[in-house]
Short mmCIF file of C-alpha atoms in Angstrom, two decimals:
data_model
loop_
_atom_site.label_atom_id
_atom_site.label_comp_id
_atom_site.label_asym_id
_atom_site.label_seq_id
_atom_site.Cartn_x
_atom_site.Cartn_y
_atom_site.Cartn_z
CA MET V 92 109.11 153.10 -98.08
CA ASN V 93 111.06 156.34 -97.54
CA ASN V 94 112.33 158.58 -100.33
CA ASP V 95 115.85 157.11 -100.29
CA SER V 96 114.47 153.61 -100.63
CA LYS V 97 112.19 154.70 -103.46
CA GLN V 98 115.02 156.34 -105.37
CA HIS V 99 117.24 153.31 -104.83
CA LEU V 100 114.55 150.98 -106.22
CA ILE V 101 114.02 153.16 -109.30
CA TYR V 102 117.77 153.38 -109.92
CA LYS V 103 118.21 149.61 -109.40
CA ILE V 104 115.50 148.65 -111.90
CA LEU V 105 116.65 151.17 -114.52
CA GLN V 106 120.23 149.91 -114.19
CA THR V 107 119.10 146.30 -114.48
CA VAL V 108 117.17 147.07 -117.66
CA GLU V 109 119.96 149.13 -119.24
CA ASN V 110 122.58 146.51 -118.44
CA GLU V 111 120.57 143.81 -120.20
CA ILE V 112 119.82 145.51 -123.54
CA ASP V 113 121.46 148.04 -125.84
CA PHE V 114 118.42 150.14 -126.76
CA SER V 115 120.40 152.45 -129.04
CA VAL V 116 120.23 149.95 -131.92
CA TYR V 117 116.43 150.26 -132.28
CA ARG V 118 114.49 152.97 -134.07
CA ASN V 119 111.05 151.96 -132.75
CA ILE V 120 110.12 149.86 -129.73
CA TYR V 121 106.57 148.53 -129.44
CA VAL V 122 105.46 147.55 -125.93
CA GLY V 123 102.77 144.92 -125.56
CA PHE V 124 100.60 146.89 -123.14
CA SER V 125 97.79 145.07 -121.33
CA GLY V 126 97.48 147.54 -118.44
CA GLY V 127 98.77 144.96 -115.97
CA ALA V 128 101.51 145.82 -113.50
CA ASP V 129 104.29 144.30 -115.62
CA SER V 130 103.55 146.04 -118.92
CA THR V 131 102.65 149.30 -117.17
CA ALA V 132 106.02 149.38 -115.39
CA LEU V 133 107.80 148.47 -118.63
CA LEU V 134 106.07 151.30 -120.49
CA ILE V 135 107.10 153.81 -117.82
CA ILE V 136 110.71 152.57 -117.83
CA LEU V 137 111.07 152.65 -121.62
CA ASN V 138 109.40 156.04 -121.76
CA GLU V 139 112.11 157.21 -119.37
CA LEU V 140 114.85 155.70 -121.53
CA SER V 141 113.48 156.64 -124.96
CA GLU V 142 114.99 160.13 -125.00
CA LYS V 143 118.39 158.88 -123.82
CA TYR V 144 118.60 156.12 -126.44
CA LYS V 145 116.72 157.99 -129.20
CA PHE V 146 114.05 155.41 -129.99
CA LYS V 147 110.36 156.05 -130.65
CA LEU V 148 108.13 154.34 -128.08
CA HIS V 149 104.77 152.82 -129.03
CA ALA V 150 102.19 150.94 -126.99
CA ILE V 151 100.25 148.06 -128.51
CA HIS V 152 97.02 146.98 -126.84
CA PHE V 153 95.13 143.85 -127.89
CA GLU V 154 91.47 143.56 -126.93
CA HIS V 155 90.90 139.83 -127.26
CA GLY V 156 87.12 139.90 -126.93
CA LEU V 157 87.21 137.17 -124.27
CA ARG V 158 86.28 138.99 -121.04
CA GLY V 159 83.38 141.18 -122.12
CA LYS V 160 83.01 144.54 -120.39
CA GLU V 161 86.09 143.99 -118.23
CA SER V 162 88.24 143.65 -121.35
CA LEU V 163 86.74 146.80 -122.92
CA ALA V 164 87.32 148.71 -119.68
CA ASP V 165 90.98 147.62 -119.72
CA ALA V 166 91.34 148.93 -123.27
CA ALA V 167 89.88 152.31 -122.28
CA TRP V 168 92.21 152.50 -119.24
CA CYS V 169 95.26 151.76 -121.41
CA LYS V 170 94.36 154.45 -123.92
CA ASN V 171 93.84 157.02 -121.19
CA PHE V 172 97.14 156.06 -119.53
CA CYS V 173 99.07 156.47 -122.78
CA ASP V 174 97.34 159.73 -123.63
CA ASN V 175 98.39 161.15 -120.26
CA LEU V 176 102.02 160.23 -120.95
CA ASN V 177 101.81 161.33 -124.60
CA ILE V 178 102.73 157.82 -125.77
CA GLN V 179 101.35 156.67 -129.11
CA ILE V 180 99.04 153.68 -128.65
CA HIS V 181 97.85 151.26 -131.34
CA GLU V 182 94.69 149.34 -130.44
CA PHE V 183 93.55 146.09 -132.03
CA SER V 184 90.35 144.11 -131.47
CA LEU V 185 91.11 140.46 -132.11
CA ASN V 186 87.72 138.76 -131.57
CA VAL V 187 89.64 135.58 -130.88
CA LYS V 188 86.75 133.12 -130.59
CA SER V 189 85.64 133.78 -134.17
CA LYS V 190 89.13 133.11 -135.53
CA VAL V 191 90.06 129.85 -133.81
CA GLN V 192 91.23 127.36 -136.41
CA ALA V 193 90.67 123.61 -136.44
CA GLY V 194 92.68 121.94 -133.68
CA GLU V 195 93.71 125.29 -132.18
CA GLY V 196 93.01 126.40 -128.60
CA VAL V 197 91.87 129.90 -127.67
CA GLU V 198 95.23 130.82 -126.11
CA ALA V 199 97.14 129.56 -129.14
CA CYS V 200 94.82 131.47 -131.46
CA ALA V 201 95.27 134.68 -129.48
CA ARG V 202 99.05 134.29 -129.60
CA ARG V 203 98.97 133.64 -133.36
CA LEU V 204 96.86 136.73 -134.01
CA ARG V 205 99.11 138.91 -131.87
CA ILE V 206 102.19 137.69 -133.72
CA GLU V 207 100.54 138.33 -137.09
CA ILE V 208 99.72 141.92 -136.12
CA PHE V 209 103.21 142.55 -134.76
CA LYS V 210 104.67 141.22 -138.00
CA SER V 211 102.49 143.55 -140.03
CA ILE V 212 103.60 146.75 -138.31
CA ILE V 213 107.27 146.41 -137.39
CA ASN V 214 110.41 146.56 -139.46
CA PRO V 215 112.64 143.67 -138.29
CA ALA V 216 115.76 145.54 -139.33
CA THR V 217 115.18 148.55 -137.08
CA ASP V 218 112.37 147.80 -134.62
CA ALA V 219 111.73 145.59 -131.61
CA ILE V 220 108.84 144.31 -129.52
CA ALA V 221 109.16 144.66 -125.73
CA LEU V 222 107.18 142.36 -123.44
CA GLY V 223 106.70 142.64 -119.68
CA HIS V 224 107.73 139.13 -118.63
CA HIS V 225 109.53 139.22 -115.29
CA LEU V 226 111.56 136.90 -113.07
CA ASP V 227 108.54 135.12 -111.61
CA ASP V 228 107.19 134.49 -115.13
CA LYS V 229 110.50 132.91 -116.03
CA ILE V 230 110.29 130.50 -113.11
CA GLU V 231 106.67 129.62 -113.92
CA ASN V 232 107.58 129.02 -117.55
CA PHE V 233 110.44 126.74 -116.45
CA PHE V 234 108.02 124.54 -114.46
CA ILE V 235 105.40 124.50 -117.22
CA ARG V 236 107.99 123.37 -119.77
CA LEU V 237 109.39 120.85 -117.29
CA ILE V 238 105.96 119.24 -116.98
CA ARG V 239 105.73 119.09 -120.78
CA GLY V 240 109.08 117.29 -120.95
CA SER V 241 110.90 120.08 -122.81
CA ASN V 242 114.61 120.07 -123.57
CA SER V 243 116.97 122.83 -122.42
CA SER V 244 115.78 125.20 -125.17
CA GLY V 245 112.18 124.78 -124.10
CA LEU V 246 112.94 125.09 -120.38
CA THR V 247 114.61 128.46 -121.02
CA SER V 248 112.37 129.73 -123.81
CA LEU V 249 111.89 133.12 -122.14
CA ARG V 250 115.08 134.99 -123.09
CA THR V 251 116.03 138.64 -122.57
CA ILE V 252 116.65 139.01 -126.30
CA SER V 253 115.26 136.52 -128.79
CA ALA V 254 113.89 136.27 -132.31
CA LEU V 255 110.38 135.23 -133.27
CA LYS V 256 109.35 135.04 -136.92
CA GLU V 257 112.35 137.27 -137.74
CA MET V 258 111.17 139.86 -135.17
CA ASN V 259 113.33 141.15 -132.31
CA ILE V 260 111.72 140.30 -128.96
CA LEU V 261 112.94 142.11 -125.83
CA ARG V 262 112.09 141.13 -122.26
CA PRO V 263 113.88 143.81 -120.21
CA LEU V 264 112.34 142.80 -116.85
CA LEU V 265 113.36 139.13 -116.73
CA LYS V 266 115.69 139.75 -113.80
CA VAL V 267 113.16 141.82 -111.85
CA PRO V 268 110.77 140.07 -109.38
CA LYS V 269 107.05 140.78 -109.55
CA ALA V 270 107.07 142.35 -106.05
CA GLU V 271 109.70 144.91 -107.09
CA ILE V 272 107.67 145.80 -110.18
CA GLU V 273 104.63 146.57 -108.05
CA ASP V 274 106.77 148.58 -105.62
CA PHE V 275 108.17 150.49 -108.58
CA LEU V 276 104.65 151.44 -109.69
CA LYS V 277 103.73 152.63 -106.23
CA THR V 278 106.81 154.86 -106.11
CA ASN V 279 105.46 156.43 -109.32
CA GLU V 280 102.08 157.00 -107.62
CA ILE V 281 100.35 154.32 -109.69
CA HIS V 282 98.04 152.13 -107.63
CA ASP V 283 95.22 151.12 -109.97
CA TRP V 284 96.81 149.02 -112.69
CA LYS V 285 94.53 146.48 -114.33
CA ILE V 286 94.21 142.92 -113.04
CA ASP V 287 93.02 140.01 -115.17
CA HIS V 288 90.88 138.12 -112.67
CA THR V 289 91.14 134.90 -114.69
CA ASN V 290 94.73 134.67 -113.40
CA LYS V 291 93.30 133.72 -110.01
CA GLU V 292 91.26 130.83 -111.43
CA ASN V 293 93.15 127.58 -110.99
CA LEU V 294 91.84 126.07 -114.22
CA TYR V 295 95.12 126.19 -116.11
CA ARG V 296 98.55 124.76 -115.35
CA ARG V 297 100.18 128.17 -115.19
CA ASN V 298 97.73 129.41 -112.57
CA ILE V 299 98.08 126.24 -110.50
CA ILE V 300 101.87 126.59 -110.55
CA ARG V 301 101.70 130.32 -109.78
CA ASN V 302 98.99 130.26 -107.10
CA LYS V 303 99.53 126.94 -105.36
CA ILE V 304 102.72 125.01 -106.11
CA LEU V 305 105.39 127.74 -106.05
CA PRO V 306 104.11 129.58 -102.93
CA LEU V 307 104.11 126.29 -101.04
CA LEU V 308 107.59 125.40 -102.31
CA TYR V 309 109.01 128.79 -101.31
CA LYS V 310 107.38 128.48 -97.88
CA LEU V 311 108.68 124.97 -97.16
CA ILE V 312 112.13 125.51 -98.75
CA PRO V 313 112.93 129.25 -98.57
CA GLU V 314 116.18 128.97 -100.54
CA SER V 315 114.48 127.13 -103.44
CA LYS V 316 113.70 130.28 -105.44
CA SER V 317 117.31 131.44 -105.69
CA GLY V 318 118.41 127.88 -106.49
CA ILE V 319 115.87 127.59 -109.30
CA ILE V 320 117.05 130.90 -110.74
CA ARG V 321 120.70 129.78 -110.75
CA ALA V 322 119.79 126.44 -112.34
CA GLU V 323 117.71 128.15 -115.03
CA GLU V 324 120.59 130.49 -115.88
CA ALA V 325 123.02 127.57 -116.19
CA ILE V 326 120.61 125.59 -118.40
CA GLU V 327 120.11 128.65 -120.59
CA ASP V 328 123.88 128.90 -121.15
CA ASP V 329 123.94 125.24 -122.20
CA ALA V 330 120.92 125.67 -124.47
CA ASP V 331 122.41 128.72 -126.15
CA TYR V 332 125.56 126.82 -127.08
CA ILE V 333 123.65 123.80 -128.41
CA GLU V 334 121.41 126.08 -130.48
CA GLN V 335 124.41 127.84 -132.05
CA VAL V 336 125.99 124.52 -133.04
CA SER V 337 122.67 123.16 -134.31
CA ARG V 338 121.89 126.21 -136.42
CA LYS V 339 125.35 126.10 -138.02
CA LYS V 340 124.94 122.42 -138.87
CA TYR V 341 121.47 123.08 -140.28
CA ASN V 342 122.79 125.94 -142.45
CA ASP V 343 125.51 123.61 -143.73
CA LEU V 344 122.93 121.06 -144.83
CA PHE V 345 120.11 123.35 -145.92
CA VAL V 346 120.85 126.33 -148.11
CA GLU V 347 118.35 129.06 -147.20
CA GLY V 348 115.30 128.93 -149.44
CA HIS V 349 116.17 125.49 -150.82
CA PHE V 350 115.54 122.08 -149.33
CA PRO V 351 117.47 119.09 -150.68
CA ASP V 352 115.39 116.25 -152.06
CA LYS V 353 116.90 113.90 -149.51
CA LEU V 354 119.53 113.61 -146.80
CA GLU V 355 121.78 110.67 -146.09
CA ILE V 356 120.68 108.76 -143.01
CA GLU V 357 124.32 108.28 -142.05
CA THR V 358 124.76 112.08 -141.98
CA ILE V 359 121.86 112.40 -139.55
CA LEU V 360 123.08 109.53 -137.38
CA ASN V 361 126.49 111.18 -137.03
CA LEU V 362 124.85 114.14 -135.29
CA HIS V 363 124.49 114.22 -131.52
CA LEU V 364 120.87 113.64 -130.48
CA ALA V 365 120.61 117.17 -129.05
CA ILE V 366 121.59 118.65 -132.43
CA ARG V 367 119.48 116.16 -134.35
CA ILE V 368 116.31 117.21 -132.51
CA ARG V 369 116.88 120.85 -133.36
CA LEU V 370 117.76 120.11 -136.98
CA PHE V 371 114.38 118.43 -137.48
CA ARG V 372 112.69 121.36 -135.76
CA TYR V 373 114.33 123.86 -138.13
CA TRP V 374 113.59 121.65 -141.14
CA PHE V 375 109.89 121.22 -140.33
CA THR V 376 109.44 124.90 -139.47
CA ASP V 377 111.03 126.14 -142.70
CA SER V 378 109.17 123.57 -144.80
CA PHE V 379 105.69 124.16 -143.40
CA GLY V 380 106.01 127.93 -142.94
CA PHE V 381 105.13 127.89 -139.22
CA GLU V 382 106.97 126.76 -136.11
CA LEU V 383 106.58 123.04 -135.56
CA VAL V 384 108.38 121.60 -132.53
CA PRO V 385 108.67 117.79 -132.83
CA SER V 386 107.39 115.98 -129.76
CA ARG V 387 109.54 113.58 -127.79
CA ASN V 388 107.53 110.65 -129.14
CA LEU V 389 108.10 111.79 -132.72
CA ILE V 390 111.85 112.11 -132.15
CA LEU V 391 111.98 108.63 -130.59
CA ARG V 392 110.12 107.21 -133.61
CA ILE V 393 112.45 108.99 -136.04
CA ASN V 394 115.54 107.74 -134.18
CA SER V 395 114.17 104.21 -134.24
CA GLU V 396 113.74 104.35 -138.02
CA LEU V 397 117.17 105.94 -138.50
CA ASN V 398 118.81 103.02 -136.72
CA LYS V 399 116.98 100.30 -138.62
CA LYS V 400 119.03 98.29 -141.10
CA SER V 401 116.33 97.92 -143.70
CA ASN V 402 115.89 98.72 -147.38
CA GLU V 403 112.11 98.82 -147.07
CA THR V 404 110.29 102.12 -147.52
CA ARG V 405 109.00 103.43 -144.17
CA LEU V 406 106.88 106.48 -143.41
CA VAL V 407 106.76 108.42 -140.15
CA PRO V 408 103.84 110.87 -139.79
CA VAL V 409 104.95 114.43 -139.01
CA TYR V 410 102.00 116.76 -139.51
CA GLN V 411 98.60 116.02 -141.05
CA GLU V 412 99.44 114.33 -144.38
CA ASN V 413 103.17 115.12 -144.24
CA PHE V 414 105.56 112.25 -143.63
CA LEU V 415 109.25 111.57 -143.33
CA LYS V 416 110.16 108.89 -145.82
CA PHE V 417 113.01 106.45 -145.16
CA GLU V 418 114.27 104.65 -148.25
CA ASN V 419 117.61 103.37 -149.59
CA ASN V 420 119.72 104.99 -146.86
CA TYR V 421 118.08 108.38 -147.40
CA ILE V 422 115.48 110.43 -145.57
CA SER V 423 113.15 112.96 -147.22
CA LEU V 424 110.02 114.98 -146.43
CA PHE V 425 107.00 113.86 -148.41
CA ARG V 426 103.30 114.27 -148.83
CA SER V 427 101.46 110.99 -148.44
CA ASN V 428 99.38 111.05 -151.64
CA LYS V 429 101.21 109.18 -154.41
CA PHE V 430 104.46 109.59 -152.47
CA GLN V 431 105.25 112.84 -154.21
CA ASN V 432 107.77 115.24 -152.74
CA TYR V 433 106.28 117.84 -150.39
CA ASN V 434 107.71 120.81 -152.26
CA SER V 435 106.49 119.57 -155.64
CA LEU V 436 102.90 119.58 -154.38
CA SER V 437 102.92 122.92 -152.63
CA ARG V 438 104.69 126.22 -152.43
CA ILE V 439 105.22 128.64 -149.58
CA TRP V 440 104.28 132.15 -150.70
CA ASN V 441 105.37 135.28 -148.86
CA TRP V 442 102.87 137.58 -150.53
CA LYS V 443 104.28 140.74 -148.94
CA ILE V 444 107.70 140.21 -150.48
CA ASN V 445 106.45 138.73 -153.76
CA PRO V 446 102.91 140.04 -154.39
CA VAL V 447 102.57 138.16 -157.70
CA ILE V 448 102.95 134.41 -158.08
CA ASN V 449 102.41 132.11 -161.08
CA ILE V 450 101.24 128.57 -160.53
CA ASN V 451 99.59 126.03 -162.86
CA ASN V 452 99.13 128.68 -165.59
CA PHE V 453 97.34 130.97 -163.12
CA THR V 454 98.55 134.35 -161.87
CA ILE V 455 97.65 135.30 -158.31
CA LYS V 456 98.18 138.87 -157.14
CA ALA V 457 98.07 140.41 -153.67
CA GLU V 458 97.42 144.06 -152.86
CA ILE V 459 96.92 146.07 -149.68
CA ILE V 460 93.91 148.40 -149.50
CA GLU V 461 93.74 151.15 -146.89
CA SER V 462 90.04 152.00 -147.08
CA LEU V 463 86.72 150.17 -147.13
CA ASP V 464 85.54 152.66 -149.75
CA LYS V 465 87.85 151.07 -152.33
CA ILE V 466 86.49 147.55 -152.19
CA LYS V 467 83.90 146.07 -154.51
CA THR V 468 81.57 143.14 -154.10
CA GLU V 469 83.59 139.93 -154.06
CA SER V 470 83.50 137.72 -157.12
CA GLU V 471 84.97 134.34 -157.95
CA GLY V 472 88.08 136.04 -159.31
CA TYR V 473 88.95 138.20 -156.33
CA VAL V 474 88.49 138.21 -152.56
CA TYR V 475 89.22 140.44 -149.56
CA PHE V 476 90.56 139.58 -146.10
CA ASP V 477 91.20 141.49 -142.88
CA TYR V 478 94.89 142.47 -143.09
CA TYR V 479 95.55 142.27 -139.35
CA ALA V 480 94.37 138.67 -139.12
CA PHE V 481 96.50 137.60 -142.07
CA PRO V 482 99.94 135.90 -141.99
CA ASP V 483 102.84 136.92 -144.22
CA LYS V 484 103.35 133.40 -145.55
CA LEU V 485 100.70 131.28 -147.22
CA GLN V 486 100.78 127.81 -148.67
CA ILE V 487 99.57 127.24 -152.21
CA LYS V 488 98.75 123.62 -152.87
CA THR V 489 96.86 121.41 -155.28
CA TRP V 490 93.68 119.58 -154.40
CA GLU V 491 93.82 116.23 -152.66
CA ASN V 492 90.86 113.93 -152.22
CA GLY V 493 89.52 114.47 -148.71
CA ASP V 494 90.45 118.16 -148.47
CA ARG V 495 87.84 120.06 -146.45
CA PHE V 496 87.18 123.71 -145.63
CA ILE V 497 84.55 125.98 -144.07
CA PRO V 498 82.83 128.09 -146.76
CA TYR V 499 82.09 131.76 -146.08
CA GLY V 500 78.76 132.14 -144.31
CA SER V 501 78.87 128.64 -142.83
CA SER V 502 80.21 127.11 -139.63
CA ASN V 503 80.48 123.56 -140.95
CA ALA V 504 83.32 122.08 -142.97
CA ILE V 505 82.57 120.50 -146.34
CA LYS V 506 84.69 118.64 -148.85
CA VAL V 507 86.41 120.72 -151.51
CA LYS V 508 85.24 118.08 -153.95
CA ARG V 509 81.66 119.30 -153.46
CA ILE V 510 82.68 122.81 -154.59
CA PHE V 511 84.24 121.34 -157.72
CA LYS V 512 81.03 119.45 -158.46
CA ASN V 513 78.85 122.52 -157.87
CA LYS V 514 81.08 124.64 -160.11
CA LYS V 515 81.16 121.85 -162.74
CA ILE V 516 84.96 121.54 -162.68
CA LYS V 517 85.90 118.39 -164.60
CA PRO V 518 87.85 115.76 -162.59
CA GLU V 519 90.89 116.04 -164.88
CA LEU V 520 91.10 119.81 -164.20
CA ARG V 521 90.70 119.78 -160.41
CA LYS V 522 94.40 119.29 -159.72
CA GLN V 523 95.15 122.51 -161.61
CA VAL V 524 93.11 124.78 -159.31
CA PRO V 525 95.37 126.59 -156.81
CA ILE V 526 94.22 126.20 -153.21
CA ILE V 527 95.38 128.91 -150.82
CA CYS V 528 96.02 127.83 -147.23
CA LEU V 529 97.30 129.24 -143.97
CA PRO V 530 100.69 127.87 -142.83
CA ASN V 531 98.88 125.16 -140.81
CA GLN V 532 97.15 124.07 -144.07
CA THR V 533 93.72 125.48 -143.21
CA ILE V 534 92.14 126.24 -146.59
CA ILE V 535 91.03 129.88 -146.95
CA TRP V 536 90.40 130.21 -150.71
CA ILE V 537 89.79 127.73 -153.51
CA ALA V 538 91.18 130.29 -155.92
CA GLY V 539 88.60 131.54 -158.40
CA LEU V 540 85.84 129.41 -156.90
CA LYS V 541 85.07 129.86 -153.20
CA ARG V 542 86.52 131.56 -150.11
CA SER V 543 86.34 130.39 -146.50
CA ASN V 544 85.05 132.21 -143.43
CA PHE V 545 88.60 133.19 -142.36
CA ALA V 546 89.32 136.89 -141.61
CA PRO V 547 86.26 138.47 -143.27
CA VAL V 548 86.18 142.21 -143.88
CA THR V 549 83.76 143.98 -141.51
CA LEU V 550 82.88 147.58 -140.71
CA GLU V 551 85.62 147.47 -138.04
CA THR V 552 88.29 146.46 -140.57
CA VAL V 553 90.87 149.21 -141.06
CA LYS V 554 93.24 147.53 -143.53
CA ILE V 555 92.49 144.98 -146.22
CA VAL V 556 94.31 142.32 -148.24
CA PHE V 557 92.99 141.94 -151.80
CA PHE V 558 93.72 138.78 -153.81
CA SER V 559 92.90 138.23 -157.46
CA ILE V 560 93.44 135.33 -159.85
CA THR V 561 93.68 135.37 -163.64
CA LYS V 562 94.65 132.79 -166.21
#
């Protein structure tokens, strides 16, 4: 590639990125930096643009603890790269395998932990996260979601600008092919970016699509790639419109921070199915405190119950012991035990916004501690957790027969009832004890009695969450 070609490529990519996003509205931009070609190119581009648009650039590197020495070598390379460019880098060791929750895969756990860390360090009002997804990633994601049976929102879930957990997510390279990204690096005299060799192992759907299916498709039907891109863009336009209409309808029915006891079935039936699906998604996500996308089978079951002409009480399972209840022309979200309303049995607590909460005559307080030197030995009345493994929102619930958790120091789940017996808590008092859970209802602290093995404080912990309970 001659100098003119190199300069043209650099100009083309910079123009593409600038045309997609107005960077002047952000004070800080945090780049997810793995050391791969995509994130390395993105870091260079945003470093180039940071002075023009007056934002502070940061690199975030996650060492997942999954690839041994190779992973540690990648972390060292990333730090050295950032130091040479005078870019501030924040490094986090996730130790994913030790933090996988019940029913959660390693990839899902890693994603959850990354999101939790991002949420802990950025200001949603002024900052953004930039990720290195590119055009080829977008096509792969389209096929993965197609195989899952996703709707238009799922098929086009990689967007140039999107929101995740109230955070601004930027993907400036979504219109740039992988080959151009690598050429861009070479024009900047970078030839040794890091490669995750697990990407070549055809053990996962994404790798099979990337390494086998798409290359064959492009070879047999050369024009297929451009056609897929055009189709994806058209579907994204459709999805965007449906999402706008759905969100407005949801906001009309659900005042933020308050969920009605019940909704009229006729109101739900009057909604188009595409809007109805999204309304349930928003409802479940806001109620449970984490994103829950209803499956196609669940939506079909809900629609079947909505169309029944029956006065009998019917329950449709949604998540664990949470059900939709159909009764007397109304639909409501309930916990199964004693058919009590979901919100009367539990509360979602954003401990960062409201560090003190009163429940069942108990007061629970949350504090952030910056140094290991300031912590004391844990007691029944207070506990410590690793801040960077901790979500903003917790669920506080009351005990239900059958509740289980993994006590600190153990790898096996036991019934909460056993803790009550060991601590000599009378049966009539057990429902008063607050139980602190993650958004997916994994129990992490039977308040005042026993903590779980989630997010323990270690010598590597740099920031701590301190919880105490008093009566």
